[in-house]
Amino acid sequence: MKEKSVFIERYENFALKRMKLEKLSGQISNLRLASIITGALLGGLAYYYVGNPLTYMAAGLFLISFFVLVVFHDRIIKKAEVNRRLADINEACEKRKTGDWTFFADQGEEYKDPAHPYINDLDIFGRASLFQWVNTASSYYGREFLKNLLSSPDKDVSKITKRQRAVKELAMKMDFCQELQCCGMAKKDTRNDPEKLLSYAEDKSRLLPVKGLTYLFYILPGITLVSFILYYFSDLLIHIPLAGFLVQIIINVIGSWKIGRMVDNLYASKRKIEGYLKMLQAVEKEHFDDEYLRGLKAELFRNNKAASEQIKVLDNILGALSFRSNPIVYFIINNLFFWDFHCVLALERWKKISGSSLRNWLYIIGTYEALCSLALTAQLDPGWCFPEFVEDGLVITAVDMGHPLINDKERVVNDIALDDQICIVTGSNMSGKTTLLRTIGVNLVLAYAGAAVCAKEFTCSILDIFTSMRINDDLNSGISTFYAELLRIKTIIEYSKKKQPMLFLIDEVFRGTNSRDRVTGAKNVLMNLNKGWIMGLISTHDFELCDFEKDDSRIFNLHFTETYTDGEIKFDYKLREGRCKTANAKYLMKMVGIEIADQ
């Protein structure tokens, strides 16, 4: 019997807890109904018929029990929801392993950039992308930080290894990583850009330029309230309290021009704040051994007060604005007590103490989220390795390297060894050439981010990655496929003149032109890129390019091949030394039902 994966076990555990909690929730709901009905009946019985103090007491106890059950029921519902989200998280992790993850909603589509050196060709963002597969961040800065790690990698080995050590520790803290993700999932609003909130928090200007004006918000409501009381208990004319109330309405109307939109924006941020609060609490209670993780956590305890406590104050102030959702109550409360003004003044006091720290707190939350996303690479498959880095020379060596986005059952692994070399990869159609190039590129992206890579062993230099694979024409600009590829390769050659260590991955070079021009062009590209600071792989169907191996020790050949059994073509996707000696176009045409014309 096949052993269950850790994610299936966790999914079943959380799903069972959720089911028990939902059953308990239903029972409590019935008790709530019974207690309120019983309390109401006993109260009515005591009032109309019995009049016994014990009956009144019993009715009161049932009503009290109703309110206690309401509070308890709310907690049970929240616990059930937490377990639902945790079950969903582990179900998603298992789907990442089985390959059933391309429907995940967050694809990072907005981060795609056709002009970027590699992100489109390597499927870093968009549907069926690395970002879609690995991302567990829900906050704006978490997604942004992960995006930057995957698209703008560090060139400083010390920074990469520092991040790698943090990711290694987080990989061992699955409970924490999933709790942080669960907290983020609770409030979807955290994904939106918090810049409006941050701009307010960092704004140094005062709401009221004259400090003494704030006393009016205490004095006027006091006078108006006392006059209403005097009207009720004495012969004071109603006109006096009404006049005071009218004055306050006028002040509120005038003040709304200054604070109305600001209050609306801040109240709309409450859901964001609730999400940030839960994530901060999760980080603050966790113990970390890694120096980088400890340093990030320490930033949350400046001024001898936890960031979550300071965010909680902000959350409570924004919660006080909830009267705005009830227009009638809001009209009375706001105009009688200057409620919005008092809330804004409380926000101003909070801003003075904590406002300048808010952006840093959100950065820290985002950093933890991004690092937890990278830690998922090691959690999904403990057999993956954390790469080693070589600071001198041009090196990429790997043992049992596979493509991270291909599921375990279908993935074929290969060894690769590039040492200051250029590799020409040949092979028939569908044999695995393009996948090899993407496998190397994607694993390098993961390595530079600080994640585990899909290999048993992996060593690499720090290289700028450039690709030319997925070439599209542009009818609006009058650019053909061939010309688009020329422009792409020109970009690679132009960058190479900076003499920075770089890697090029060129697939099916110059596929958009005839074979003669293709060979001539490919040879020219190889001559331009055959420099001491450049390493790369170029796939081709043109075997003439394989002859470069004879003339230059930096250039060597690798190939894929296929076999034929009972008229069927089979690929093993295993990389072999030397040049390819087979072609399969006719067989593939037969496979799809195209008749082969007699020659």
Coordinates of C-alpha atoms in Angstrom, one line a residue:
M1 CA 0.0 0.0 0.0
K2 CA 1.4 3.4 -1.0
E3 CA 2.3 5.6 1.9
K4 CA 0.2 8.8 2.2
S5 CA 2.1 12.1 1.6
V6 CA 2.4 14.5 4.5
F7 CA 0.1 16.9 2.7
I8 CA -2.7 14.3 2.4
E9 CA -2.4 13.4 6.1
R10 CA -2.5 17.0 7.1
Y11 CA -5.5 17.7 4.7
E12 CA -7.4 14.8 6.3
N13 CA -6.6 15.9 9.8
F14 CA -7.7 19.5 9.2
A15 CA -10.8 18.4 7.3
L16 CA -11.8 16.1 10.1
K17 CA -11.4 18.9 12.7
R18 CA -13.5 21.2 10.5
M19 CA -16.2 18.6 10.3
K20 CA -16.3 18.1 14.0
L21 CA -16.4 21.8 14.6
E22 CA -19.2 22.3 12.1
K23 CA -21.1 19.6 13.9
L24 CA -20.5 21.3 17.2
S25 CA -21.5 24.6 15.6
G26 CA -24.9 23.1 14.6
Q27 CA -25.5 21.8 18.1
I28 CA -24.7 25.2 19.6
S29 CA -26.9 26.9 17.1
N30 CA -29.8 24.7 18.3
L31 CA -28.9 25.5 21.9
R32 CA -29.0 29.2 21.1
L33 CA -32.4 28.9 19.6
A34 CA -33.7 26.8 22.6
S35 CA -32.2 29.2 25.1
I36 CA -33.7 32.4 23.6
I37 CA -37.1 30.8 23.1
T38 CA -37.1 29.3 26.7
G39 CA -36.0 32.6 28.1
A40 CA -38.7 34.5 26.3
L41 CA -41.4 32.1 27.3
L42 CA -40.3 32.1 31.0
G43 CA -40.2 35.9 30.9
G44 CA -43.6 36.2 29.4
L45 CA -45.0 33.6 31.8
A46 CA -43.5 35.5 34.8
Y47 CA -44.8 38.8 33.6
Y48 CA -48.3 37.8 32.7
Y49 CA -49.1 34.9 34.9
V50 CA -46.7 33.8 37.7
G51 CA -44.8 36.9 38.8
N52 CA -42.5 34.6 40.8
P53 CA -38.9 36.1 41.3
L54 CA -37.5 32.6 40.6
T55 CA -39.2 32.5 37.2
Y56 CA -37.7 35.9 36.4
M57 CA -34.3 34.6 37.4
A58 CA -34.7 31.5 35.3
A59 CA -35.7 33.7 32.3
G60 CA -32.7 35.9 32.9
L61 CA -30.3 32.9 33.1
F62 CA -31.6 31.5 29.8
L63 CA -31.1 34.9 28.2
I64 CA -27.6 35.2 29.6
S65 CA -26.8 31.7 28.4
F66 CA -28.0 32.8 24.9
F67 CA -25.4 35.6 24.8
V68 CA -22.7 33.3 26.1
L69 CA -23.5 30.8 23.4
V70 CA -23.4 33.6 20.8
V71 CA -19.8 34.4 21.8
F72 CA -18.8 30.7 22.0
H73 CA -20.6 30.0 18.7
D74 CA -18.6 32.7 16.9
R75 CA -15.3 31.3 18.1
I76 CA -16.3 27.8 16.9
I77 CA -17.2 29.2 13.5
K78 CA -13.9 31.0 13.3
K79 CA -12.0 27.8 14.3
A80 CA -13.9 25.8 11.7
E81 CA -13.0 28.4 9.0
V82 CA -9.3 28.3 10.0
N83 CA -9.3 24.5 9.7
R84 CA -11.1 24.8 6.3
R85 CA -8.3 27.1 5.0
L86 CA -5.6 24.9 6.4
A87 CA -7.2 21.9 4.7
D88 CA -7.3 23.9 1.4
I89 CA -3.6 24.8 1.8
N90 CA -2.6 21.2 2.1
E91 CA -4.8 20.1 -0.7
A92 CA -3.2 22.7 -2.9
C93 CA 0.3 21.5 -1.9
E94 CA -0.7 17.9 -2.9
K95 CA -2.0 19.2 -6.2
R96 CA 1.4 20.9 -6.8
K97 CA 3.0 17.5 -6.5
T98 CA 0.5 15.7 -8.8
G99 CA 0.5 18.5 -11.5
D100 CA -3.1 19.6 -10.9
W101 CA -2.2 23.2 -10.0
T102 CA -2.6 25.2 -13.2
F103 CA -6.1 26.4 -12.1
F104 CA -4.7 28.3 -9.1
A105 CA -6.2 31.8 -9.2
D106 CA -3.1 33.9 -8.6
Q107 CA -1.0 33.5 -11.8
G108 CA 1.0 36.7 -11.5
E109 CA -0.3 37.6 -15.0
E110 CA 0.3 41.4 -14.3
Y111 CA 4.1 40.7 -14.0
K112 CA 4.6 39.4 -17.5
D113 CA 7.0 41.5 -19.6
P114 CA 7.9 40.5 -23.2
A115 CA 11.0 42.6 -23.1
H116 CA 12.4 40.9 -20.0
P117 CA 15.6 38.8 -20.6
Y118 CA 13.9 35.5 -19.6
I119 CA 10.6 35.6 -17.7
N120 CA 8.3 34.9 -20.6
D121 CA 10.4 32.1 -22.2
L122 CA 10.9 30.4 -18.8
D123 CA 7.2 30.7 -17.8
I124 CA 8.0 32.7 -14.7
F125 CA 4.6 34.5 -14.6
G126 CA 1.2 33.7 -16.1
R127 CA -0.7 30.5 -16.4
A128 CA 1.2 27.3 -15.7
S129 CA 4.1 29.5 -14.4
L130 CA 6.7 29.2 -11.7
F131 CA 5.0 32.0 -9.8
Q132 CA 1.6 30.3 -10.0
W133 CA 3.1 27.1 -8.7
V134 CA 5.3 28.4 -5.9
N135 CA 3.5 31.5 -4.6
T136 CA 1.7 31.3 -1.2
A137 CA 1.9 35.0 -0.5
S138 CA -1.3 37.0 -0.3
S139 CA -0.2 40.5 0.7
Y140 CA 0.8 43.1 -1.8
Y141 CA 4.4 43.3 -0.6
G142 CA 4.7 39.5 -0.3
R143 CA 3.8 39.0 -4.0
E144 CA 6.0 42.0 -5.0
F145 CA 9.0 40.6 -3.1
L146 CA 8.6 37.2 -4.6
K147 CA 8.2 38.7 -8.0
N148 CA 11.4 40.6 -7.6
L149 CA 13.3 37.5 -6.4
L150 CA 12.2 35.6 -9.5
S151 CA 12.7 38.3 -12.1
S152 CA 15.5 40.5 -10.6
P153 CA 17.8 38.1 -8.9
D154 CA 20.7 39.1 -6.6
K155 CA 24.2 38.9 -8.0
D156 CA 25.7 38.9 -4.5
V157 CA 26.4 35.4 -3.3
S158 CA 26.4 36.4 0.3
K159 CA 22.8 37.8 0.0
I160 CA 21.7 34.7 -1.8
T161 CA 23.2 32.3 0.8
K162 CA 21.8 34.4 3.6
R163 CA 18.3 34.1 2.1
Q164 CA 18.9 30.4 1.4
R165 CA 19.7 29.7 5.1
A166 CA 16.4 31.4 6.1
V167 CA 14.5 29.3 3.5
K168 CA 16.1 26.1 4.9
E169 CA 14.9 26.9 8.4
L170 CA 11.4 27.8 7.1
A171 CA 11.3 24.6 5.2
M172 CA 11.4 22.8 8.5
K173 CA 8.6 25.0 9.9
M174 CA 5.6 23.8 7.9
D175 CA 3.1 24.7 10.6
F176 CA 4.3 28.3 10.7
C177 CA 4.4 28.7 6.9
Q178 CA 0.9 27.4 6.6
E179 CA -0.4 29.5 9.5
L180 CA 1.1 32.6 7.9
Q181 CA -0.6 31.7 4.6
C182 CA -3.8 30.9 6.4
C183 CA -3.8 34.4 8.1
G184 CA -3.3 36.0 4.7
M185 CA -6.1 34.0 3.1
A186 CA -8.5 35.3 5.8
K187 CA -8.5 38.8 4.3
K188 CA -8.2 39.0 0.6
D189 CA -7.9 42.8 0.7
T190 CA -4.2 42.5 1.8
R191 CA -3.4 41.7 -1.9
N192 CA -4.3 45.3 -2.9
D193 CA -1.7 48.0 -2.9
P194 CA -1.8 49.7 0.6
E195 CA -0.2 52.9 -0.7
K196 CA -3.2 55.1 0.3
L197 CA -3.0 53.8 3.8
L198 CA 0.8 54.2 4.0
S199 CA 0.6 57.7 2.5
Y200 CA -1.7 58.7 5.3
A201 CA 0.4 57.0 8.0
E202 CA 3.6 58.8 6.7
D203 CA 2.0 62.2 6.2
K204 CA 3.4 64.7 8.7
S205 CA 0.8 67.4 8.3
R206 CA -1.7 68.0 11.1
L207 CA -5.5 67.6 10.6
L208 CA -6.2 70.8 12.5
P209 CA -3.5 73.5 12.2
V210 CA -4.8 75.2 15.4
K211 CA -4.4 72.8 18.3
G212 CA -7.0 74.5 20.5
L213 CA -9.8 73.7 18.0
T214 CA -9.7 70.0 19.1
Y215 CA -11.2 71.2 22.5
L216 CA -14.4 72.2 20.6
F217 CA -15.1 68.5 19.9
Y218 CA -15.3 67.9 23.6
I219 CA -17.0 71.1 24.8
L220 CA -19.8 71.5 22.2
P221 CA -21.1 67.9 22.5
G222 CA -21.0 68.3 26.3
I223 CA -23.0 71.5 26.2
T224 CA -25.5 70.0 23.7
L225 CA -25.9 66.8 25.7
V226 CA -26.4 68.6 29.0
S227 CA -29.0 70.9 27.5
F228 CA -31.0 67.9 26.2
I229 CA -30.9 66.5 29.8
L230 CA -32.0 69.8 31.3
Y231 CA -34.8 70.0 28.7
Y232 CA -36.0 66.5 29.8
F233 CA -35.8 67.2 33.5
S234 CA -36.7 70.9 33.6
D235 CA -38.5 73.7 31.7
L236 CA -35.6 74.4 29.4
L237 CA -36.9 75.2 25.9
I238 CA -36.2 72.5 23.2
H239 CA -34.8 75.2 20.9
I240 CA -31.6 75.4 22.9
P241 CA -30.5 71.8 22.6
L242 CA -31.7 71.7 19.0
A243 CA -29.7 74.8 18.2
G244 CA -26.6 73.2 19.7
F245 CA -27.3 70.0 17.7
L246 CA -27.7 72.1 14.5
V247 CA -24.4 73.9 15.1
Q248 CA -22.7 70.5 15.4
I249 CA -24.3 69.3 12.2
I250 CA -23.0 72.4 10.4
I251 CA -19.5 71.9 11.7
N252 CA -19.6 68.2 10.6
V253 CA -20.8 69.2 7.1
I254 CA -18.0 71.8 6.8
G255 CA -15.5 69.3 8.3
S256 CA -16.5 66.6 5.9
W257 CA -14.9 68.5 3.1
K258 CA -11.5 68.0 4.9
I259 CA -11.9 64.6 6.5
G260 CA -14.7 62.8 4.7
R261 CA -12.8 61.1 1.9
M262 CA -9.9 60.4 4.2
V263 CA -12.2 58.7 6.7
D264 CA -13.8 56.7 3.9
N265 CA -10.4 55.5 2.6
L266 CA -9.2 54.6 6.1
Y267 CA -12.4 52.7 6.9
A268 CA -12.0 50.8 3.6
S269 CA -8.6 49.7 4.8
K270 CA -9.9 47.9 7.9
R271 CA -10.0 44.5 6.3
K272 CA -6.4 45.0 5.2
I273 CA -5.4 45.9 8.8
E274 CA -7.2 42.8 10.2
G275 CA -5.2 40.6 7.8
Y276 CA -1.9 42.3 8.6
L277 CA -2.6 42.0 12.4
K278 CA -3.0 38.2 12.2
M279 CA 0.1 37.8 10.2
L280 CA 2.2 39.9 12.5
Q281 CA 0.9 37.9 15.5
A282 CA 1.9 34.7 13.8
V283 CA 5.5 36.0 13.2
E284 CA 5.9 37.5 16.6
K285 CA 5.1 34.3 18.5
E286 CA 7.4 32.1 16.4
H287 CA 10.9 31.3 17.4
F288 CA 13.7 31.5 14.8
D289 CA 17.3 30.3 14.9
D290 CA 18.4 31.8 11.7
E291 CA 20.1 35.2 12.1
Y292 CA 18.3 36.8 9.2
L293 CA 14.8 35.6 10.4
R294 CA 15.6 36.8 13.9
G295 CA 16.6 40.2 12.6
L296 CA 13.4 40.6 10.7
K297 CA 11.4 39.6 13.8
A298 CA 13.4 42.0 16.0
E299 CA 12.3 44.9 13.7
L300 CA 8.7 44.2 14.9
F301 CA 9.6 45.0 18.6
R302 CA 11.1 48.4 18.3
N303 CA 10.1 51.0 20.9
N304 CA 9.6 48.2 23.4
K305 CA 6.2 47.4 21.9
A306 CA 5.2 44.7 19.5
A307 CA 4.1 45.8 16.1
S308 CA 0.9 43.7 16.4
E309 CA -0.1 45.7 19.6
Q310 CA 0.4 49.0 17.7
I311 CA -1.6 47.6 14.7
K312 CA -4.3 46.4 17.1
V313 CA -4.8 50.0 18.3
L314 CA -5.2 51.1 14.6
D315 CA -7.7 48.2 14.1
N316 CA -9.7 49.3 17.1
I317 CA -9.8 52.9 15.9
L318 CA -11.0 51.8 12.4
G319 CA -13.5 49.5 14.1
A320 CA -15.0 52.5 15.9
L321 CA -15.9 53.9 12.4
S322 CA -18.2 50.9 11.8
F323 CA -21.2 53.1 12.7
R324 CA -20.9 54.4 9.2
S325 CA -22.5 51.2 7.9
N326 CA -25.7 52.1 9.7
P327 CA -26.8 55.5 8.3
I328 CA -29.4 56.3 11.0
V329 CA -27.2 55.5 14.0
Y330 CA -24.3 57.1 12.3
F331 CA -26.2 60.4 11.7
I332 CA -27.1 60.6 15.4
I333 CA -23.8 59.4 16.9
N334 CA -21.6 61.4 14.5
N335 CA -23.5 64.7 14.8
L336 CA -24.1 64.4 18.6
F337 CA -20.5 63.4 19.5
F338 CA -18.4 64.5 16.5
W339 CA -17.6 60.8 16.2
D340 CA -15.6 61.0 12.9
F341 CA -13.5 63.9 14.3
H342 CA -12.7 61.9 17.5
C343 CA -11.7 58.8 15.4
V344 CA -9.5 60.9 13.2
L345 CA -7.9 62.6 16.2
A346 CA -7.2 59.1 17.6
L347 CA -5.7 58.2 14.2
E348 CA -3.5 61.3 14.3
R349 CA -2.2 60.3 17.7
W350 CA -1.6 56.7 16.5
K351 CA 0.1 58.1 13.4
K352 CA 2.5 60.3 15.4
I353 CA 3.7 57.2 17.4
S354 CA 3.5 54.4 14.9
G355 CA 2.8 55.7 11.5
S356 CA 6.3 55.9 10.2
S357 CA 6.9 52.2 11.1
L358 CA 3.9 50.8 9.2
R359 CA 5.6 50.5 5.8
N360 CA 8.5 48.6 7.3
W361 CA 6.1 46.2 9.1
L362 CA 4.3 45.4 5.8
Y363 CA 7.7 44.9 4.1
I364 CA 8.6 42.4 6.9
I365 CA 5.3 40.5 6.5
G366 CA 5.9 40.4 2.7
T367 CA 9.5 39.1 3.2
Y368 CA 8.3 36.3 5.4
E369 CA 5.6 35.4 2.9
A370 CA 8.0 35.3 0.0
L371 CA 10.5 33.2 2.0
C372 CA 7.8 30.8 3.0
S373 CA 6.8 30.5 -0.7
L374 CA 10.4 29.6 -1.5
A375 CA 10.5 27.1 1.4
L376 CA 7.7 25.3 -0.2
T377 CA 10.1 24.0 -2.8
A378 CA 11.9 21.9 -0.2
Q379 CA 8.7 20.9 1.6
L380 CA 7.1 19.5 -1.5
D381 CA 10.1 17.2 -2.2
P382 CA 12.8 16.7 0.5
G383 CA 14.9 15.1 -2.3
W384 CA 15.5 18.4 -3.9
C385 CA 18.7 20.1 -3.0
F386 CA 19.9 23.6 -2.1
P387 CA 22.5 24.7 -4.6
E388 CA 26.1 25.6 -4.0
F389 CA 27.6 28.7 -5.7
V390 CA 30.9 29.2 -7.4
E391 CA 32.2 32.8 -7.4
D392 CA 35.0 32.2 -9.9
G393 CA 34.5 30.9 -13.4
L394 CA 31.5 29.8 -15.3
V395 CA 29.9 26.6 -14.0
I396 CA 26.6 24.8 -14.1
T397 CA 26.7 21.2 -12.9
A398 CA 23.7 19.1 -11.8
V399 CA 22.9 15.5 -11.0
D400 CA 19.4 14.2 -11.6
M401 CA 18.1 17.6 -12.6
G402 CA 14.5 17.9 -13.7
H403 CA 11.9 20.6 -14.5
P404 CA 10.2 21.8 -11.2
L405 CA 6.9 22.3 -12.9
I406 CA 6.6 18.8 -14.3
N407 CA 4.9 16.4 -11.8
D408 CA 6.8 13.6 -10.1
K409 CA 5.4 10.8 -12.3
E410 CA 6.2 12.4 -15.6
R411 CA 9.4 14.2 -14.8
V412 CA 12.6 12.8 -16.5
V413 CA 15.9 13.8 -14.9
N414 CA 19.3 14.4 -16.5
D415 CA 22.8 15.2 -15.5
I416 CA 24.4 18.3 -16.9
A417 CA 28.0 19.7 -16.7
L418 CA 28.9 23.0 -18.2
D419 CA 32.3 24.5 -17.3
D420 CA 33.1 27.6 -19.3
Q421 CA 31.5 26.0 -22.3
I422 CA 28.8 26.4 -25.0
C423 CA 26.6 23.4 -25.7
I424 CA 24.9 22.7 -29.0
V425 CA 21.8 20.5 -28.4
T426 CA 20.4 18.5 -31.2
G427 CA 17.5 16.1 -31.4
S428 CA 14.4 15.3 -33.4
N429 CA 11.0 17.0 -32.8
M430 CA 9.5 16.6 -29.3
S431 CA 12.6 14.9 -28.0
G432 CA 13.2 17.3 -25.1
K433 CA 15.5 20.0 -26.3
T434 CA 13.3 23.0 -25.3
T435 CA 12.5 21.4 -22.0
L436 CA 16.2 21.0 -21.2
L437 CA 16.8 24.7 -21.8
R438 CA 13.9 25.7 -19.6
T439 CA 14.9 23.2 -16.9
I440 CA 18.3 24.8 -16.6
G441 CA 16.9 28.3 -16.7
V442 CA 14.1 27.7 -14.2
N443 CA 16.4 25.9 -11.7
L444 CA 18.8 28.8 -11.9
V445 CA 16.0 31.3 -11.2
L446 CA 15.1 29.2 -8.1
A447 CA 18.8 29.0 -7.1
Y448 CA 19.3 32.7 -7.2
A449 CA 16.1 33.3 -5.3
G450 CA 17.4 31.1 -2.4
A451 CA 15.0 28.2 -3.0
A452 CA 15.7 24.5 -3.4
V453 CA 16.2 23.2 -6.9
C454 CA 14.9 20.2 -8.7
A455 CA 18.1 18.1 -8.5
K456 CA 20.1 15.8 -6.2
E457 CA 23.1 18.1 -6.6
F458 CA 23.4 21.5 -8.2
T459 CA 26.3 23.9 -8.4
C460 CA 26.3 27.1 -10.4
S461 CA 28.0 30.5 -10.9
I462 CA 26.1 33.8 -10.8
L463 CA 25.1 34.5 -14.3
D464 CA 22.8 36.9 -16.1
I465 CA 20.2 34.8 -17.9
F466 CA 19.1 35.6 -21.4
T467 CA 16.7 33.5 -23.5
S468 CA 15.4 33.3 -27.0
M469 CA 12.7 30.6 -27.2
R470 CA 9.1 31.7 -27.5
I471 CA 9.2 34.2 -30.5
N472 CA 6.0 35.8 -31.8
D473 CA 5.4 38.0 -34.7
D474 CA 3.7 41.4 -34.4
L475 CA 1.4 42.3 -37.2
N476 CA 0.6 45.7 -35.9
S477 CA 4.3 46.7 -35.9
G478 CA 5.1 44.8 -39.1
I479 CA 7.5 42.5 -37.4
S480 CA 7.8 38.9 -38.7
T481 CA 8.8 35.9 -36.5
F482 CA 12.3 35.9 -38.0
Y483 CA 12.8 39.6 -37.5
A484 CA 11.5 39.4 -33.9
E485 CA 14.1 36.7 -33.2
L486 CA 16.8 38.8 -34.7
L487 CA 15.9 41.6 -32.4
R488 CA 15.9 39.2 -29.4
I489 CA 19.3 37.8 -30.3
K490 CA 20.6 41.3 -30.9
T491 CA 19.6 42.2 -27.3
I492 CA 21.7 39.2 -26.1
I493 CA 24.7 40.2 -28.2
E494 CA 24.5 43.8 -27.1
Y495 CA 24.4 42.9 -23.5
S496 CA 27.4 40.5 -23.9
K497 CA 29.5 43.6 -24.7
K498 CA 29.3 44.6 -21.1
K499 CA 31.5 41.6 -20.3
Q500 CA 29.4 40.4 -17.4
P501 CA 29.1 36.7 -16.7
M502 CA 26.1 35.5 -18.6
L503 CA 24.2 32.5 -19.8
F504 CA 22.2 32.3 -23.1
L505 CA 19.5 29.8 -23.8
I506 CA 18.5 29.9 -27.5
D507 CA 15.9 27.4 -28.8
E508 CA 15.6 26.4 -32.5
V509 CA 17.8 29.3 -33.6
F510 CA 16.4 31.2 -36.6
R511 CA 13.5 28.8 -37.2
G512 CA 11.8 31.5 -39.2
T513 CA 14.0 31.4 -42.3
N514 CA 15.4 28.9 -44.8
S515 CA 18.0 26.3 -43.8
R516 CA 20.9 28.0 -45.6
D517 CA 20.3 31.4 -44.0
R518 CA 19.6 29.6 -40.7
V519 CA 22.9 27.9 -40.6
T520 CA 24.8 31.1 -41.7
G521 CA 23.0 33.1 -39.0
A522 CA 23.5 30.5 -36.3
K523 CA 27.2 30.3 -37.0
N524 CA 27.4 34.1 -36.7
V525 CA 25.6 34.1 -33.4
L526 CA 27.9 31.5 -32.0
M527 CA 30.9 33.5 -33.1
N528 CA 29.6 36.6 -31.4
L529 CA 28.7 34.8 -28.2
N530 CA 31.8 32.6 -27.9
K531 CA 33.5 34.8 -25.3
G532 CA 35.3 34.0 -22.1
W533 CA 32.5 35.5 -19.9
I534 CA 29.7 33.8 -21.7
M535 CA 28.2 30.3 -21.4
G536 CA 25.2 28.9 -23.1
L537 CA 23.1 26.3 -24.8
I538 CA 21.6 26.5 -28.3
S539 CA 19.2 23.9 -29.7
T540 CA 19.0 23.3 -33.4
H541 CA 18.0 20.8 -36.1
D542 CA 20.9 21.9 -38.3
F543 CA 23.6 19.3 -37.8
E544 CA 26.1 21.5 -39.5
L545 CA 26.4 23.5 -36.3
C546 CA 27.7 20.4 -34.5
D547 CA 31.0 20.7 -36.5
F548 CA 32.0 23.6 -34.3
E549 CA 33.0 21.0 -31.7
K550 CA 35.9 20.1 -33.9
D551 CA 37.3 23.6 -34.1
D552 CA 36.7 25.0 -30.6
S553 CA 37.3 23.2 -27.3
R554 CA 34.7 25.5 -25.6
I555 CA 31.9 24.1 -27.8
F556 CA 30.5 20.5 -27.4
N557 CA 27.5 18.5 -28.5
L558 CA 24.7 16.9 -26.6
H559 CA 21.6 15.3 -28.0
F560 CA 18.3 13.5 -27.5
T561 CA 17.1 10.6 -29.5
E562 CA 14.1 8.3 -29.9
T563 CA 13.3 4.7 -30.6
Y564 CA 10.7 3.0 -32.8
T565 CA 8.7 -0.1 -31.7
D566 CA 6.0 -1.7 -33.8
G567 CA 5.7 1.5 -35.8
E568 CA 5.4 3.7 -32.7
I569 CA 7.8 6.4 -31.8
K570 CA 9.0 6.5 -28.2
F571 CA 11.0 9.2 -26.4
D572 CA 13.1 8.6 -23.2
Y573 CA 14.0 12.3 -22.8
K574 CA 17.5 11.3 -21.7
L575 CA 20.4 13.5 -22.6
R576 CA 23.3 11.9 -24.4
E577 CA 26.8 13.0 -25.6
G578 CA 27.5 13.9 -29.2
R579 CA 25.2 14.8 -32.0
C580 CA 21.8 13.5 -33.0
K581 CA 21.6 11.0 -35.8
T582 CA 17.9 10.6 -36.2
A583 CA 14.9 12.5 -37.6
N584 CA 11.3 11.9 -37.0
A585 CA 9.2 14.4 -39.0
K586 CA 7.6 11.7 -41.2
Y587 CA 6.7 9.5 -38.2
L588 CA 5.1 12.4 -36.4
M589 CA 3.1 13.3 -39.5
K590 CA 1.8 9.7 -39.7
M591 CA 0.9 9.8 -36.0
V592 CA -1.4 12.8 -36.5
G593 CA -2.9 11.2 -39.7
I594 CA -1.2 13.1 -42.5
E595 CA -0.5 10.9 -45.5
I596 CA 3.1 10.9 -46.7
A597 CA 3.2 11.6 -50.4
D598 CA 5.3 9.4 -52.7
Q599 CA 8.6 11.0 -53.7

